[in-house]
Short mmCIF file of C-alpha atoms in Angstrom, two decimals:
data_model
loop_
_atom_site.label_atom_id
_atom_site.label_comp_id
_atom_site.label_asym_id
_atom_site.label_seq_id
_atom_site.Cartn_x
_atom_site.Cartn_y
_atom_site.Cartn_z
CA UNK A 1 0.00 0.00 0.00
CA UNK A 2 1.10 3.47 -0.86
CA UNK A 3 2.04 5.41 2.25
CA UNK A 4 0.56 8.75 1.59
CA UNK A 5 1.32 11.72 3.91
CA UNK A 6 -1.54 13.81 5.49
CA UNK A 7 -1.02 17.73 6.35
CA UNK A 8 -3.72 18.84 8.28
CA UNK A 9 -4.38 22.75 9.77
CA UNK A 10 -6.85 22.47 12.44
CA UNK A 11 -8.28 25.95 14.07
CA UNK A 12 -10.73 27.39 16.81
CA UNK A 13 -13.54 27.38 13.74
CA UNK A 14 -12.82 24.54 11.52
CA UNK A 15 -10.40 21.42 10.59
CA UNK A 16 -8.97 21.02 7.21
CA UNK A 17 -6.54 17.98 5.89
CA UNK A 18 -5.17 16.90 2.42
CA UNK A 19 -3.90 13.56 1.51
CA UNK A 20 -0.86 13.65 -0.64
CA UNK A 21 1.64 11.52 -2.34
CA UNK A 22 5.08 11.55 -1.02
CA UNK A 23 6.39 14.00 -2.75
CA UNK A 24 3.64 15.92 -1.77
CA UNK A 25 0.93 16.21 -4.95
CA UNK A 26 -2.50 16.77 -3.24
CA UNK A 27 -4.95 14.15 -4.38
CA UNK A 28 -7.46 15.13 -2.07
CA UNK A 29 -8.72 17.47 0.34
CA UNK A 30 -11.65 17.50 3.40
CA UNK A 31 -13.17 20.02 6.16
CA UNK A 32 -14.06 19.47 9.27
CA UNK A 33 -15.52 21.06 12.86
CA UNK A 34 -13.54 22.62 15.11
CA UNK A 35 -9.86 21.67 16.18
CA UNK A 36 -8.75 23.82 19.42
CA UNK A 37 -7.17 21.43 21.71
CA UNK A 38 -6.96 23.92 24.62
CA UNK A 39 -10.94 24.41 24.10
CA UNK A 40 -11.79 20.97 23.68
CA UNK A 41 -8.92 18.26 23.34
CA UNK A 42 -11.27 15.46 22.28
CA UNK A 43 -13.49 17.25 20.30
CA UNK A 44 -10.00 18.29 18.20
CA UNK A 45 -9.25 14.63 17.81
CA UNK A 46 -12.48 13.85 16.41
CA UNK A 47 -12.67 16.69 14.18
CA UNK A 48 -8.84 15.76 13.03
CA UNK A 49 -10.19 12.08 12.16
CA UNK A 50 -12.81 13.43 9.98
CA UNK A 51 -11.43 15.29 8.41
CA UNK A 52 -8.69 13.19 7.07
CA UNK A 53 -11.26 10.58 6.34
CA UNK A 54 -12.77 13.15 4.60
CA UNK A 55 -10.12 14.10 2.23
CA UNK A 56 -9.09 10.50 1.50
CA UNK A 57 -12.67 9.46 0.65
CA UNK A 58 -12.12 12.64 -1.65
CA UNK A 59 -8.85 11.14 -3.19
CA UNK A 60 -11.26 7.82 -3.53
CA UNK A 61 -9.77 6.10 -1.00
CA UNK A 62 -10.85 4.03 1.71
CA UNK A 63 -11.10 6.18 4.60
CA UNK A 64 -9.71 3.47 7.18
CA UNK A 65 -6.43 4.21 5.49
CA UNK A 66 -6.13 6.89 7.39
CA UNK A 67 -4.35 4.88 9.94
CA UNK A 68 -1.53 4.09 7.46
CA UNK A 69 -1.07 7.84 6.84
CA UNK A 70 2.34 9.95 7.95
CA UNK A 71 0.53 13.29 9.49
CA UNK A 72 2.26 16.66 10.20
CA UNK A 73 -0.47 18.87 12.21
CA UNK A 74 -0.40 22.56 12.96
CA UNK A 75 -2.68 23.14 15.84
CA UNK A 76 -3.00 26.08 17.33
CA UNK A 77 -2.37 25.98 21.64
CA UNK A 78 0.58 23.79 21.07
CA UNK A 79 3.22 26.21 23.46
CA UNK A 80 0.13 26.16 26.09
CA UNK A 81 -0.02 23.18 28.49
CA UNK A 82 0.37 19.78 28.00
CA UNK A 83 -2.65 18.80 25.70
CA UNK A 84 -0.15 18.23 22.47
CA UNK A 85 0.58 14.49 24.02
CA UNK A 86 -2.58 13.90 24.76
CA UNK A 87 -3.62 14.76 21.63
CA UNK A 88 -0.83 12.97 19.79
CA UNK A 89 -1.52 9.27 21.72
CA UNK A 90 -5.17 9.09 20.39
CA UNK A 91 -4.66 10.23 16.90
CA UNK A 92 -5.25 7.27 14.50
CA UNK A 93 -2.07 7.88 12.19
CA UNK A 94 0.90 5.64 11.98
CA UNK A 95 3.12 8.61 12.45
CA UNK A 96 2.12 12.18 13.80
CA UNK A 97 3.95 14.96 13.93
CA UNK A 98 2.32 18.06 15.48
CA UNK A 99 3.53 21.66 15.69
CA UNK A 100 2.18 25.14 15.60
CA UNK A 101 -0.15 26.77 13.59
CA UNK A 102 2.19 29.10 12.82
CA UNK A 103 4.86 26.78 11.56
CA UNK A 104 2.20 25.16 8.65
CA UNK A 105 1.44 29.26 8.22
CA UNK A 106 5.29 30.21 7.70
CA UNK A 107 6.05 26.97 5.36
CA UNK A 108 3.53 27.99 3.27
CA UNK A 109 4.11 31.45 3.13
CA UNK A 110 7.60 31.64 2.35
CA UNK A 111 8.53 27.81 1.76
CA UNK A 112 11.77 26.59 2.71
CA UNK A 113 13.51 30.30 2.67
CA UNK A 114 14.35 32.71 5.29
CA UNK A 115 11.88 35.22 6.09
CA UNK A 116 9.49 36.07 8.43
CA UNK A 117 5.63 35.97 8.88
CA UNK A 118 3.01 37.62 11.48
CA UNK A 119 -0.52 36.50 11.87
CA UNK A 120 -3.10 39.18 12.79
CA UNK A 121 -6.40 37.55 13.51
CA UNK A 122 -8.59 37.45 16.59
CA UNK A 123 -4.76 37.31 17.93
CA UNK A 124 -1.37 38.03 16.73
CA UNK A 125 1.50 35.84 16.55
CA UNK A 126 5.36 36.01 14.58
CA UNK A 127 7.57 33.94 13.14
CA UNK A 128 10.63 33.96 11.47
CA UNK A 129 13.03 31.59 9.87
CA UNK A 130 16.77 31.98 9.61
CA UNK A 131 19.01 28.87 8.59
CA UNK A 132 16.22 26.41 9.42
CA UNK A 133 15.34 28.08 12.65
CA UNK A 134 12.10 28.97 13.53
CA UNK A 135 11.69 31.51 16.40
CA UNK A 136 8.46 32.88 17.91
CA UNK A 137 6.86 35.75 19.16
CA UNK A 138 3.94 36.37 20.59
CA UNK A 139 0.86 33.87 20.63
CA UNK A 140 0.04 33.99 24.44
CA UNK A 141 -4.07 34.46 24.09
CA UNK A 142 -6.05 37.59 24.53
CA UNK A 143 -5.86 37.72 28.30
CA UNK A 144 -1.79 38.83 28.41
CA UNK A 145 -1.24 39.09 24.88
CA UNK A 146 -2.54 38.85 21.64
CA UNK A 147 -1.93 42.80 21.27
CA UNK A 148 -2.40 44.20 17.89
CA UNK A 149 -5.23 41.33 17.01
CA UNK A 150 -8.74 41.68 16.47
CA UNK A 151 -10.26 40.73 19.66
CA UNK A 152 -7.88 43.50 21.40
CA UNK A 153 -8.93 46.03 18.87
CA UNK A 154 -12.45 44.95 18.98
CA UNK A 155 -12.24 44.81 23.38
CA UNK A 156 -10.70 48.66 23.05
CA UNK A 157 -13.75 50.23 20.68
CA UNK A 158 -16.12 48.68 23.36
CA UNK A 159 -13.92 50.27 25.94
CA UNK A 160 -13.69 53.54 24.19
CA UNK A 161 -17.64 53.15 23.39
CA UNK A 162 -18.31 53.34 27.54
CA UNK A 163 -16.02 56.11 27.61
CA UNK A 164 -17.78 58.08 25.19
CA UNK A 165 -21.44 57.13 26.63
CA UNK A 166 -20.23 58.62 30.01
CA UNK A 167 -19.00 61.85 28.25
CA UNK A 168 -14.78 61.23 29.78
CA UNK A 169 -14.28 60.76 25.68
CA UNK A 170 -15.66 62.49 22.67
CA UNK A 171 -18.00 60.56 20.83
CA UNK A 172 -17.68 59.66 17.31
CA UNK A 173 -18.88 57.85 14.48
CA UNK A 174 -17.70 54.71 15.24
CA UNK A 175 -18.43 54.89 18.97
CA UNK A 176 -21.76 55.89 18.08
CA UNK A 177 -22.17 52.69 15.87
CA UNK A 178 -21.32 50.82 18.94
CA UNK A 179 -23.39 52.08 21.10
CA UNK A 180 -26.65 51.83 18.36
CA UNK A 181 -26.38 48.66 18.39
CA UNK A 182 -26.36 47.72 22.14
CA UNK A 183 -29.60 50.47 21.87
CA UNK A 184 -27.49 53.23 24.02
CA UNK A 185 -27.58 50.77 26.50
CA UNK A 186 -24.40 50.43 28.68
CA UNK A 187 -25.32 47.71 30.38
CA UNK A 188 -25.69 45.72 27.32
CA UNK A 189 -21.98 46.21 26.34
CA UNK A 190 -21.06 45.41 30.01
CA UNK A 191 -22.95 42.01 29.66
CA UNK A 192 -22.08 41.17 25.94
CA UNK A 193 -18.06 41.49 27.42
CA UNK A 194 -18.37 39.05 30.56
CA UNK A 195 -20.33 36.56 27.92
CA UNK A 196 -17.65 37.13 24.94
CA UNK A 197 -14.71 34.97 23.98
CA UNK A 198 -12.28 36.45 21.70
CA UNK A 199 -13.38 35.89 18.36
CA UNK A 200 -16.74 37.78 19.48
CA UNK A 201 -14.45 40.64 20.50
CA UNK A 202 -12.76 40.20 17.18
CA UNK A 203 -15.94 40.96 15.04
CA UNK A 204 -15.95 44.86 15.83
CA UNK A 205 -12.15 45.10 14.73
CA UNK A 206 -12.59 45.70 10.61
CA UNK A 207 -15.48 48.45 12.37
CA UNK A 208 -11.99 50.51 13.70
CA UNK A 209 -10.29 49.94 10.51
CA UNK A 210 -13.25 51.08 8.10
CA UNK A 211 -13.81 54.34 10.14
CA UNK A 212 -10.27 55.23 10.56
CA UNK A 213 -9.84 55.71 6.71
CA UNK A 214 -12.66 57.76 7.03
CA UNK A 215 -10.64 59.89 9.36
CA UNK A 216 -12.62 59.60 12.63
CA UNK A 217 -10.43 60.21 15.32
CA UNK A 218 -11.48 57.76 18.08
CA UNK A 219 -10.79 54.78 15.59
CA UNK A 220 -7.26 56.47 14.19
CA UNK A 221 -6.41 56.26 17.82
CA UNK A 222 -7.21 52.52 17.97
CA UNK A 223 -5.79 51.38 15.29
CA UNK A 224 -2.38 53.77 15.80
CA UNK A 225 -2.50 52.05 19.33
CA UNK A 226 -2.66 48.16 17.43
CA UNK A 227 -0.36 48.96 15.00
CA UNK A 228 1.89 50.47 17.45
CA UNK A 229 2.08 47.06 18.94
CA UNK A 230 2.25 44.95 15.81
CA UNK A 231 5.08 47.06 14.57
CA UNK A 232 7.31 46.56 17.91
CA UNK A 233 6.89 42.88 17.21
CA UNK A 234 7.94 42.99 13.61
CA UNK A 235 11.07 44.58 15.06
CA UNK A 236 11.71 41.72 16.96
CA UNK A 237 11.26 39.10 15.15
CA UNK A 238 12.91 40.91 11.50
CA UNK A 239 16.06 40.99 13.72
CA UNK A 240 15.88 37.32 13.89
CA UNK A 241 14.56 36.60 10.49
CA UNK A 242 17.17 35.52 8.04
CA UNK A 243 16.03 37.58 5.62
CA UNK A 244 14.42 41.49 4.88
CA UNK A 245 11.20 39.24 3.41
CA UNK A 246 7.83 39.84 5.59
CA UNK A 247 4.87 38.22 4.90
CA UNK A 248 1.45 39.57 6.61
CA UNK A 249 -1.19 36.70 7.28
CA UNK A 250 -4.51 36.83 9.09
CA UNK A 251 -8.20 38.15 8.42
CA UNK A 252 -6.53 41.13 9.54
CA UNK A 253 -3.35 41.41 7.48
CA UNK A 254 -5.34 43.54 4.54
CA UNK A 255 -6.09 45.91 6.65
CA UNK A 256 -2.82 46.47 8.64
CA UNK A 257 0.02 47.37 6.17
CA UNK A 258 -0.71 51.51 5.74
CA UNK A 259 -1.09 51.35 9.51
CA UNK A 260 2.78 50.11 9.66
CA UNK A 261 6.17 51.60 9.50
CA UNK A 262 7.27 52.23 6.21
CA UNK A 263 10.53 49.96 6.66
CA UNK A 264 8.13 46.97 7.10
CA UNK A 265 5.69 47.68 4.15
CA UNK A 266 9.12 48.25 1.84
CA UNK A 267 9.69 44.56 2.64
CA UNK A 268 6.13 42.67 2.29
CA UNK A 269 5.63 39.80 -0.31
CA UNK A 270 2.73 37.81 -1.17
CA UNK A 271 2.34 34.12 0.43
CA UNK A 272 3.58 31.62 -1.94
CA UNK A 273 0.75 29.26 -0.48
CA UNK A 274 -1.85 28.90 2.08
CA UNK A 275 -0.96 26.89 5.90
CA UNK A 276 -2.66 23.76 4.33
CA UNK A 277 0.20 23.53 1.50
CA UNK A 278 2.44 24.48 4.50
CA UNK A 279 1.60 21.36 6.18
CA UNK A 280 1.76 18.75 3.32
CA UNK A 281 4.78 20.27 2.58
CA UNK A 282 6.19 19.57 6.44
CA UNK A 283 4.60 16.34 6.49
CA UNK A 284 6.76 14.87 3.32
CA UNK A 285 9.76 16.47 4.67
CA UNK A 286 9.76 14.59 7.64
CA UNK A 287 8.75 11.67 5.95
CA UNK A 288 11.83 12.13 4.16
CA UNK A 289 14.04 12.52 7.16
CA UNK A 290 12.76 9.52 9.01
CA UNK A 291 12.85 7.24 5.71
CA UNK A 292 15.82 8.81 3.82
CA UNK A 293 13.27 8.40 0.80
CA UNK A 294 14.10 10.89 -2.00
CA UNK A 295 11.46 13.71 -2.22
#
């Protein structure tokens, strides 16, 4: 039997694999639910399952062939707690390999070159590369860090909302949007932020971007503020990066590059790929390295 390598990219909304020869042609690809391990660790294992079954039923393959499979995962949670293990043990593949989200996100962004990549979602994380070593920044969750991501931005136009409602800030257009739709209500804000996870946070952030080209001054401040943050990461991690070769990732990465310094927008490039490629592409190289198989 053909051992065919899996890459898989499992996130906080939804699971996706592809099944791929070993020199890593995709033959077929499948979605799934859900994948957070810190959120729910066996939930993530069944979603992973399915949606490798998925994509080799796809590829017209017998989906119990999965267990045969060599599997590189990027999950995100992996540098939080102790769940990768657990994880790892009940996964049905013959071999697994799991790392980061951000790894599959940098392999397929820039390949096998030096570089570095940030992703600005609901968080914010960075990566670089420099003679095959990958360093991190960043990546800690919304409650200590995460600065510069959505659910920060979205968390300080609810905050700035309040401040405006009680008169300590000038209100604006987009604090007045805010507050129209919790019906001038304080209260409501105070209740929607003890109920909210991050990604519901997250949902107001293109909000601050779309008024701030429209010049209103609460959400310039807001987004000055992110990108404030984002840029004092990309210093850090460009001075480990191999190379002057920055690659922005994220729902938020459209909206982010007039917001940075100019000596980081002189140096963006386009991903090469998406973190699904990434991962097939990590998957056959370790298949390579443990079986000295030529690629």
């Amino acid at each position: 039997m053909t051992d065919y390598i899996l890459g898989i990219d499992g996130g906080g909304t939804s699971c996706r694999a592809a099944v791929a020869r070993p020199d890593g042609t995709i033959l077929g690809r499948g979605k799934s639910g859900a994948a957070n391990i810190l959120t729910d660790p066996n939930n993530a294992i069944i979603s992973i399952t399915e949606a490798a079954k998925a994509a080799y039923r796809e590829a017209g393959f017998d989906e119990a062939s999965v267990n045969g499979a060599s599997a590189f995962l990027g999950l995100a949670g992996t540098n939080v707690g102790d769940l990768t293990r657990y994880v790892h043990d009940r996964l049905p593949f013959r071999h697994t390999d799991i790392d980061s989200d951000g790894l599959i996100a940098l392999q397929g962004a820039i390949g096998d070159e030096d570089g570095a990549v940030a992703i600005l979602g609901t968080g914010s994380i960075y990566m670089g590369r420099k003679n095959g070593t990958v360093r991190y920044i960043g990546g800690w969750g919304f409650t200590v860090g995460d600065l510069g991501g959505g659910a920060r931005i979205g968390h300080a136009l609810l905050q700035e909302a309040l401040l405006a409602h009680d008169g300590v800030h000038a209100r604006s257009p987009v604090t007045d949007v805010v507050l129209e739709e919790f019906k001038h209500d304080p209260r409501g804000i105070v209740e929607f932020a003890r109920l909210s996870k991050p990604g519901d946070f997250g949902r107001f952030a293109p909000l601050v971007f779309d008024h701030a080209r429209q010049g209103d001054p609460q959400a310039i401040a807001i987004a000055k503020a992110g990108a404030t943050a984002v840029n004092e990461s990309l210093d850090a991690i460009m001075a480990q990066a191999g190379a002057p070769r920055l690659c922005l990732l994220g729902g938020l990465a459209p909206l982010y590059p007039n917001w940075l310094s100019e000596h980081h927008r002189a140096i963006l490039v386009e991903a090469q790929a998406d973190a699904l490629t990434g991962a097939v592409a990590l998957a056959a190289n370790r298949r390579k390295e443990r079986t000295g198989a030529a690629a």
